[in-house]
Amino acid sequence: MSDFEINRTCETYRCLEHLTLDNSLICDSGKFQLLDDLLPEMKSSGDRVLIFSQFTMLLDVLERYLKIRGHKYMRLDGQTPVQERGQMIDKFNKDQEIFIFILSTRAWGPGYQLDF
């Protein structure tokens, strides 16, 4: 069990809530500090961001970070129903308010296209 999975378990059970990671600890990673520098700059210049990962556990942690920072995002991974994937991509392509799309490379298939 990873540290993040233990944290999610603590969040699930009220008797363990006092053991959960503080948001500042989650955002204290060097990679997230780099994102803290890059993302506002990219957003202010009108850019949009795709983040691919082979590991859905990383997407879980990244999703928590994005919620903490208040970024509007979408997530597509192996748990996303196949029928909804095309709709999600269309929504991301059309809705300029969605700043970040996080995706699992394992859920990706031929025929998907993200336009910018």
PDB file of C-alpha atoms in Angstrom:
ATOM      1  CA  MET A   1       0.000   0.000   0.000  1.00  0.00           C
ATOM      2  CA  SER A   2       1.420   3.413  -0.977  1.00  0.00           C
ATOM      3  CA  ASP A   3       1.507   6.465   1.274  1.00  0.00           C
ATOM      4  CA  PHE A   4      -1.251   8.067  -0.783  1.00  0.00           C
ATOM      5  CA  GLU A   5      -3.438   4.954  -0.500  1.00  0.00           C
ATOM      6  CA  ILE A   6      -2.934   4.995   3.270  1.00  0.00           C
ATOM      7  CA  ASN A   7      -3.924   8.669   3.269  1.00  0.00           C
ATOM      8  CA  ARG A   8      -7.086   7.878   1.281  1.00  0.00           C
ATOM      9  CA  THR A   9      -7.940   5.131   3.757  1.00  0.00           C
ATOM     10  CA  CYS A  10      -7.528   7.618   6.616  1.00  0.00           C
ATOM     11  CA  GLU A  11      -9.846  10.035   4.813  1.00  0.00           C
ATOM     12  CA  THR A  12     -12.460   7.310   4.447  1.00  0.00           C
ATOM     13  CA  TYR A  13     -12.766   6.443   8.136  1.00  0.00           C
ATOM     14  CA  ARG A  14     -13.751   9.151  10.597  1.00  0.00           C
ATOM     15  CA  CYS A  15     -11.700   7.609  13.403  1.00  0.00           C
ATOM     16  CA  LEU A  16      -8.549   7.984  11.260  1.00  0.00           C
ATOM     17  CA  GLU A  17      -9.205  11.476   9.856  1.00  0.00           C
ATOM     18  CA  HIS A  18      -6.666  13.018  12.231  1.00  0.00           C
ATOM     19  CA  LEU A  19      -3.940  11.013  10.456  1.00  0.00           C
ATOM     20  CA  THR A  20      -4.577  12.388   6.953  1.00  0.00           C
ATOM     21  CA  LEU A  21      -1.957  14.384   5.109  1.00  0.00           C
ATOM     22  CA  ASP A  22      -2.309  18.141   5.273  1.00  0.00           C
ATOM     23  CA  ASN A  23      -2.782  19.815   1.881  1.00  0.00           C
ATOM     24  CA  SER A  24       0.510  21.651   2.317  1.00  0.00           C
ATOM     25  CA  LEU A  25       2.336  18.316   2.568  1.00  0.00           C
ATOM     26  CA  ILE A  26       0.749  17.088  -0.655  1.00  0.00           C
ATOM     27  CA  CYS A  27       1.785  20.273  -2.474  1.00  0.00           C
ATOM     28  CA  ASP A  28       5.288  20.286  -0.966  1.00  0.00           C
ATOM     29  CA  SER A  29       6.731  18.022  -3.662  1.00  0.00           C
ATOM     30  CA  GLY A  30       9.399  19.566  -5.878  1.00  0.00           C
ATOM     31  CA  LYS A  31       7.410  18.602  -8.977  1.00  0.00           C
ATOM     32  CA  PHE A  32       4.271  20.276  -7.640  1.00  0.00           C
ATOM     33  CA  GLN A  33       6.287  23.357  -6.725  1.00  0.00           C
ATOM     34  CA  LEU A  34       7.442  23.470 -10.346  1.00  0.00           C
ATOM     35  CA  LEU A  35       3.813  23.184 -11.461  1.00  0.00           C
ATOM     36  CA  ASP A  36       3.002  26.056  -9.078  1.00  0.00           C
ATOM     37  CA  ASP A  37       5.421  28.174 -11.120  1.00  0.00           C
ATOM     38  CA  LEU A  38       4.497  26.893 -14.590  1.00  0.00           C
ATOM     39  CA  LEU A  39       0.712  26.540 -14.542  1.00  0.00           C
ATOM     40  CA  PRO A  40      -0.273  30.140 -13.658  1.00  0.00           C
ATOM     41  CA  GLU A  41       2.138  31.388 -16.315  1.00  0.00           C
ATOM     42  CA  MET A  42       0.660  29.043 -18.915  1.00  0.00           C
ATOM     43  CA  LYS A  43      -2.906  29.910 -17.947  1.00  0.00           C
ATOM     44  CA  SER A  44      -2.273  33.646 -18.179  1.00  0.00           C
ATOM     45  CA  SER A  45      -0.889  33.218 -21.701  1.00  0.00           C
ATOM     46  CA  GLY A  46      -3.979  31.245 -22.775  1.00  0.00           C
ATOM     47  CA  ASP A  47      -2.292  27.849 -22.976  1.00  0.00           C
ATOM     48  CA  ARG A  48      -3.991  24.615 -22.012  1.00  0.00           C
ATOM     49  CA  VAL A  49      -2.285  21.577 -20.543  1.00  0.00           C
ATOM     50  CA  LEU A  50      -2.325  17.832 -21.175  1.00  0.00           C
ATOM     51  CA  ILE A  51      -0.656  15.624 -18.593  1.00  0.00           C
ATOM     52  CA  PHE A  52      -0.177  11.970 -19.487  1.00  0.00           C
ATOM     53  CA  SER A  53       0.831   9.254 -17.059  1.00  0.00           C
ATOM     54  CA  GLN A  54       1.091   5.518 -17.347  1.00  0.00           C
ATOM     55  CA  PHE A  55       0.167   5.191 -13.666  1.00  0.00           C
ATOM     56  CA  THR A  56      -3.327   6.012 -12.438  1.00  0.00           C
ATOM     57  CA  MET A  57      -1.971   6.347  -8.895  1.00  0.00           C
ATOM     58  CA  LEU A  58      -0.035   9.384 -10.100  1.00  0.00           C
ATOM     59  CA  LEU A  59      -3.257  10.731 -11.625  1.00  0.00           C
ATOM     60  CA  ASP A  60      -4.921  10.319  -8.206  1.00  0.00           C
ATOM     61  CA  VAL A  61      -2.226  12.408  -6.522  1.00  0.00           C
ATOM     62  CA  LEU A  62      -2.223  14.938  -9.353  1.00  0.00           C
ATOM     63  CA  GLU A  63      -5.999  15.211  -9.166  1.00  0.00           C
ATOM     64  CA  ARG A  64      -5.750  16.021  -5.465  1.00  0.00           C
ATOM     65  CA  TYR A  65      -3.148  18.714  -6.227  1.00  0.00           C
ATOM     66  CA  LEU A  66      -5.332  20.251  -8.957  1.00  0.00           C
ATOM     67  CA  LYS A  67      -8.323  20.386  -6.595  1.00  0.00           C
ATOM     68  CA  ILE A  68      -6.225  22.043  -3.896  1.00  0.00           C
ATOM     69  CA  ARG A  69      -4.993  24.667  -6.378  1.00  0.00           C
ATOM     70  CA  GLY A  70      -8.480  25.189  -7.850  1.00  0.00           C
ATOM     71  CA  HIS A  71      -7.632  24.328 -11.445  1.00  0.00           C
ATOM     72  CA  LYS A  72     -10.497  23.265 -13.691  1.00  0.00           C
ATOM     73  CA  TYR A  73      -9.562  19.892 -15.167  1.00  0.00           C
ATOM     74  CA  MET A  74     -10.847  16.649 -16.640  1.00  0.00           C
ATOM     75  CA  ARG A  75      -9.559  13.121 -16.165  1.00  0.00           C
ATOM     76  CA  LEU A  76      -9.614  10.187 -18.558  1.00  0.00           C
ATOM     77  CA  ASP A  77      -8.324   6.792 -17.466  1.00  0.00           C
ATOM     78  CA  GLY A  78      -9.164   3.111 -17.756  1.00  0.00           C
ATOM     79  CA  GLN A  79     -12.184   3.548 -15.457  1.00  0.00           C
ATOM     80  CA  THR A  80     -13.751   6.050 -17.864  1.00  0.00           C
ATOM     81  CA  PRO A  81     -16.465   4.264 -19.889  1.00  0.00           C
ATOM     82  CA  VAL A  82     -15.447   3.953 -23.536  1.00  0.00           C
ATOM     83  CA  GLN A  83     -18.723   5.592 -24.652  1.00  0.00           C
ATOM     84  CA  GLU A  84     -17.874   8.730 -22.628  1.00  0.00           C
ATOM     85  CA  ARG A  85     -14.280   9.190 -23.768  1.00  0.00           C
ATOM     86  CA  GLY A  86     -15.093  10.817 -27.096  1.00  0.00           C
ATOM     87  CA  GLN A  87     -17.603  13.121 -25.389  1.00  0.00           C
ATOM     88  CA  MET A  88     -14.986  14.150 -22.829  1.00  0.00           C
ATOM     89  CA  ILE A  89     -12.457  14.941 -25.541  1.00  0.00           C
ATOM     90  CA  ASP A  90     -15.075  16.974 -27.432  1.00  0.00           C
ATOM     91  CA  LYS A  91     -15.924  18.860 -24.235  1.00  0.00           C
ATOM     92  CA  PHE A  92     -12.260  19.644 -23.565  1.00  0.00           C
ATOM     93  CA  ASN A  93     -11.759  20.787 -27.167  1.00  0.00           C
ATOM     94  CA  LYS A  94     -14.797  23.107 -26.998  1.00  0.00           C
ATOM     95  CA  ASP A  95     -14.683  24.406 -23.413  1.00  0.00           C
ATOM     96  CA  GLN A  96     -11.738  26.795 -23.097  1.00  0.00           C
ATOM     97  CA  GLU A  97     -12.422  27.084 -19.331  1.00  0.00           C
ATOM     98  CA  ILE A  98     -11.113  23.544 -18.804  1.00  0.00           C
ATOM     99  CA  PHE A  99      -7.443  24.284 -18.301  1.00  0.00           C
ATOM    100  CA  ILE A 100      -5.968  20.810 -17.763  1.00  0.00           C
ATOM    101  CA  PHE A 101      -6.718  17.313 -19.060  1.00  0.00           C
ATOM    102  CA  ILE A 102      -5.041  14.454 -17.186  1.00  0.00           C
ATOM    103  CA  LEU A 103      -4.948  11.166 -19.027  1.00  0.00           C
ATOM    104  CA  SER A 104      -3.728   7.642 -18.558  1.00  0.00           C
ATOM    105  CA  THR A 105      -1.652   6.430 -21.491  1.00  0.00           C
ATOM    106  CA  ARG A 106      -3.113   2.973 -20.961  1.00  0.00           C
ATOM    107  CA  ALA A 107      -6.637   4.257 -21.650  1.00  0.00           C
ATOM    108  CA  TRP A 108      -5.622   5.928 -24.874  1.00  0.00           C
ATOM    109  CA  GLY A 109      -6.569   4.410 -28.187  1.00  0.00           C
ATOM    110  CA  PRO A 110      -6.377   5.157 -31.887  1.00  0.00           C
ATOM    111  CA  GLY A 111      -8.703   7.770 -33.303  1.00  0.00           C
ATOM    112  CA  TYR A 112      -8.681  10.233 -30.405  1.00  0.00           C
ATOM    113  CA  GLN A 113      -7.674  13.769 -31.257  1.00  0.00           C
ATOM    114  CA  LEU A 114      -7.272  16.784 -28.982  1.00  0.00           C
ATOM    115  CA  ASP A 115      -7.373  20.076 -30.849  1.00  0.00           C
ATOM    116  CA  PHE A 116      -5.858  23.315 -29.623  1.00  0.00           C
TER     117      PHE A 116
END
